[in-house]
mmCIF file of C-alpha atoms in Angstrom:
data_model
loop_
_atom_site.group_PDB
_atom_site.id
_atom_site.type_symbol
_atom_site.label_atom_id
_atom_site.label_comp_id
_atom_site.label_asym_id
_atom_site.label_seq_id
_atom_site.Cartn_x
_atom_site.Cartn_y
_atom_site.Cartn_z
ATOM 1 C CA UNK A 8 0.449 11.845 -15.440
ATOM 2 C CA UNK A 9 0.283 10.245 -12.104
ATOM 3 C CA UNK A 10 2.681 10.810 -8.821
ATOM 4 C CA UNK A 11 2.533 9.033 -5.419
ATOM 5 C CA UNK A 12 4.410 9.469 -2.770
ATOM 6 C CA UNK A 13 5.043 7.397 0.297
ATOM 7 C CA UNK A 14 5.092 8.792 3.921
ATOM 8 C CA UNK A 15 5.023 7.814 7.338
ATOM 9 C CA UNK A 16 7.071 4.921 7.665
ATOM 10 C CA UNK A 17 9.884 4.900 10.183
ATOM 11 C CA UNK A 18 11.237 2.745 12.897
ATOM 12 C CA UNK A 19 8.686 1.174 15.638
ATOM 13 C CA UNK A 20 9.349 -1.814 17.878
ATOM 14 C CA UNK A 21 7.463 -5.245 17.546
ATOM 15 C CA UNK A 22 3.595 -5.163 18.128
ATOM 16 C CA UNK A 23 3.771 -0.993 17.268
ATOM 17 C CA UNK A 24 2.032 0.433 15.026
ATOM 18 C CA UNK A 25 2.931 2.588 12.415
ATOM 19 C CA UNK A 26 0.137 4.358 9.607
ATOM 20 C CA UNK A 27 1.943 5.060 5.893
ATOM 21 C CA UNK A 28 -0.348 7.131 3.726
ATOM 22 C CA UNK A 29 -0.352 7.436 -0.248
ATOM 23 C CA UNK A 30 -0.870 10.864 -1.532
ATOM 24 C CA UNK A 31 -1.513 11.159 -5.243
ATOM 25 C CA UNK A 32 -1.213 14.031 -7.568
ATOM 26 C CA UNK A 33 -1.829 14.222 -11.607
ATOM 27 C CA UNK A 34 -5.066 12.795 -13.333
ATOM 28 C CA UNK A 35 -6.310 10.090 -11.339
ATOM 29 C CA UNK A 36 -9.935 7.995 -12.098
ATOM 30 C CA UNK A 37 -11.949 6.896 -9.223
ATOM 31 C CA UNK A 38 -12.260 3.224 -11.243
ATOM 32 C CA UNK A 39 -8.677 2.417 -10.540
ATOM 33 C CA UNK A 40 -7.467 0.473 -7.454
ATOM 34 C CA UNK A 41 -4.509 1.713 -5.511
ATOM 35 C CA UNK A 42 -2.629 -1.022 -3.485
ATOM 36 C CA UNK A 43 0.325 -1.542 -1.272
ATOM 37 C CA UNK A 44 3.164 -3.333 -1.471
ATOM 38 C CA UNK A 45 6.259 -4.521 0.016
ATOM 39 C CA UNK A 46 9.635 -5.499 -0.938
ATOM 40 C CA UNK A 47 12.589 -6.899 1.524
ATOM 41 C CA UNK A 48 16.243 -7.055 0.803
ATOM 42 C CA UNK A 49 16.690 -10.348 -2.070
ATOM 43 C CA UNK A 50 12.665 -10.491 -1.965
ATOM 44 C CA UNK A 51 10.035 -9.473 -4.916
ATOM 45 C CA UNK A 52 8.066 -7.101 -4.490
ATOM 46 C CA UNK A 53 5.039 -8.772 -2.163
ATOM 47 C CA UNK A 54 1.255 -7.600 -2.172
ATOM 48 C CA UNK A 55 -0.046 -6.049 1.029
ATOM 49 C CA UNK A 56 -3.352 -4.948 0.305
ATOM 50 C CA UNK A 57 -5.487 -3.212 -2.168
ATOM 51 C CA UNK A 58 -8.539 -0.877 -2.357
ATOM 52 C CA UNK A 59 -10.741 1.380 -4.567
ATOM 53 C CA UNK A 60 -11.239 4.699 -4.100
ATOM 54 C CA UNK A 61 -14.996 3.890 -3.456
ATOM 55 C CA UNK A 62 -14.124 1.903 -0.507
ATOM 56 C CA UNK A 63 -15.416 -1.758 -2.223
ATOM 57 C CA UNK A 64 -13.508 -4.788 -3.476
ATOM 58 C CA UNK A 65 -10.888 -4.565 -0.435
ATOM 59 C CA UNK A 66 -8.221 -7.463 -0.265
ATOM 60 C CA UNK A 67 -5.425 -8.230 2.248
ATOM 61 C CA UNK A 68 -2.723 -10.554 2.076
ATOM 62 C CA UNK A 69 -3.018 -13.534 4.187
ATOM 63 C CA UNK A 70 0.044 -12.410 6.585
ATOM 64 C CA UNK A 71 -1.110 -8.877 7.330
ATOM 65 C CA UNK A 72 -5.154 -9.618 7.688
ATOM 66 C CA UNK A 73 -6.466 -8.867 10.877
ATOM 67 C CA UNK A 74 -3.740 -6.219 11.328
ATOM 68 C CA UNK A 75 -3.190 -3.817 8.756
ATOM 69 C CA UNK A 76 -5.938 -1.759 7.667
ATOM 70 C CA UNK A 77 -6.208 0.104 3.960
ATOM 71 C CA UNK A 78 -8.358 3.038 3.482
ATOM 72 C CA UNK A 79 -8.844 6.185 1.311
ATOM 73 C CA UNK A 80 -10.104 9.962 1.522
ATOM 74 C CA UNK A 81 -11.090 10.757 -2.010
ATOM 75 C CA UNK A 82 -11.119 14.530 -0.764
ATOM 76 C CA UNK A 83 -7.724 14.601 0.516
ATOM 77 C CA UNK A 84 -5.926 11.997 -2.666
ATOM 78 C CA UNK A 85 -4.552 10.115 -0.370
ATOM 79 C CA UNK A 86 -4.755 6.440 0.600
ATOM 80 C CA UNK A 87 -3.787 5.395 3.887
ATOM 81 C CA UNK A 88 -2.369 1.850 5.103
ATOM 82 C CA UNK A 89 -2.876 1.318 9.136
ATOM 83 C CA UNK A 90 -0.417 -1.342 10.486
ATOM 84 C CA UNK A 91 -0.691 -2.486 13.994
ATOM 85 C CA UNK A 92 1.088 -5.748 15.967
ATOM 86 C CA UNK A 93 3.636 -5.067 13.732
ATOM 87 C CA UNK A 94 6.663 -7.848 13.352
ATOM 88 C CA UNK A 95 10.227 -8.049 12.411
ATOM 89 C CA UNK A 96 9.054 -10.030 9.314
ATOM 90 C CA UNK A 97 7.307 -6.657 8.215
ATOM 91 C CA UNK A 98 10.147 -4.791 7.988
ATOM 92 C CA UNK A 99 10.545 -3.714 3.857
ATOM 93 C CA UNK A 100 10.256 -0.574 1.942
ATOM 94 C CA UNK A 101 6.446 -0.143 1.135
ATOM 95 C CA UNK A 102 5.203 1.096 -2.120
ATOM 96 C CA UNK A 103 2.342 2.925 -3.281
ATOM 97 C CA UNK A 104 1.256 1.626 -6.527
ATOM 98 C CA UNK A 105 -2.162 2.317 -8.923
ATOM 99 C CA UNK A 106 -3.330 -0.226 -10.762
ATOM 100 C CA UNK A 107 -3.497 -0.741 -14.917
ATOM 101 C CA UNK A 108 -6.883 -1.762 -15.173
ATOM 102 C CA UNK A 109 -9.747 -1.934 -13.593
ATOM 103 C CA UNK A 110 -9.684 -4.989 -11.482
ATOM 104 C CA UNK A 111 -7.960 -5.804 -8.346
ATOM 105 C CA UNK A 112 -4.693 -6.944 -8.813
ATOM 106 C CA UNK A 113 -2.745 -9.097 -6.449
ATOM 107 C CA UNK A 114 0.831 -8.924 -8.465
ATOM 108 C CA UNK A 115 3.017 -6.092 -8.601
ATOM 109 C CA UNK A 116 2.747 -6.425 -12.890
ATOM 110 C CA UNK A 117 -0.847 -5.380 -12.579
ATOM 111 C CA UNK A 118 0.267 -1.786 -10.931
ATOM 112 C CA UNK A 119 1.811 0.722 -13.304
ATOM 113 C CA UNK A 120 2.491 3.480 -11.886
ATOM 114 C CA UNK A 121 4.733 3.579 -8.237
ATOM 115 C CA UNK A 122 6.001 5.958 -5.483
ATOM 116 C CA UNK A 123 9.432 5.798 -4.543
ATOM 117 C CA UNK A 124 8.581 3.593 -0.928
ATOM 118 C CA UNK A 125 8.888 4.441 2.410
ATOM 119 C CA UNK A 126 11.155 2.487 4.550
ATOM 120 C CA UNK A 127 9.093 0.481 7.358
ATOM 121 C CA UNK A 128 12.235 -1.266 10.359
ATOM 122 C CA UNK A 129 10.250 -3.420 13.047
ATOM 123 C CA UNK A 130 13.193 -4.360 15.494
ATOM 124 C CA UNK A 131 12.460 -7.328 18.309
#
């Protein structure tokens, strides 16, 4: 019942920036928390950051605080993920994922629904 799909991502240069936005289709519910999250080659899948669609209970990931910055336009469906100073060590495919329940999850099994990623290079 839900869709999301990646865009945005691409190929930048160390300390770039880059914005990947989320939009969503289907039923959605304001309650639920959409998050981002990244997966490198022979990695799991690794939690970027997380919001709800009011705007509250926002969490980053200790490696991408202070730089990447997740947001969402309720009008538009779409949830946005602003990364700046990128770094070679950011380079993954980034996912869109909605969560299960209600509460902020910081592991991929709490997210049950997922867009097909958008791939994210950062060469040095």
């Amino acid at each position: 019942q839900v869709q999301l799909v990646e865009s945005g991502g691409g190929l930048v240069q160390a300390g770039g920036s880059l914005r990947l936005s989320c939009a969503a289709s289907g039923r959605t519910f304001s309650a639920y928390v959409m998050g981002w999250f990244r997966q490198a080659p022979g990695k799991e899948r690794e939690f970027v950051a997380a919001i709800r669609w009011s705007g509250s209970s926002i969490m980053y990931s200790n490696s991408v605080k202070g730089r990447f910055t997740i947001s969402s336009d309720n009008a538009k469906n779409t949830v946005y993920l602003q990364m700046n100073s990128l770094k070679p060590e950011d380079t993954a495919v980034y996912y869109c994922g909605r969560g299960v329940g209600l509460r902020v999850g910081l592991t991929a099994s709490e997210y049950g629904y997922w867009g097909p990623g958008t791939q994210v290079t950062v060469s040095s």
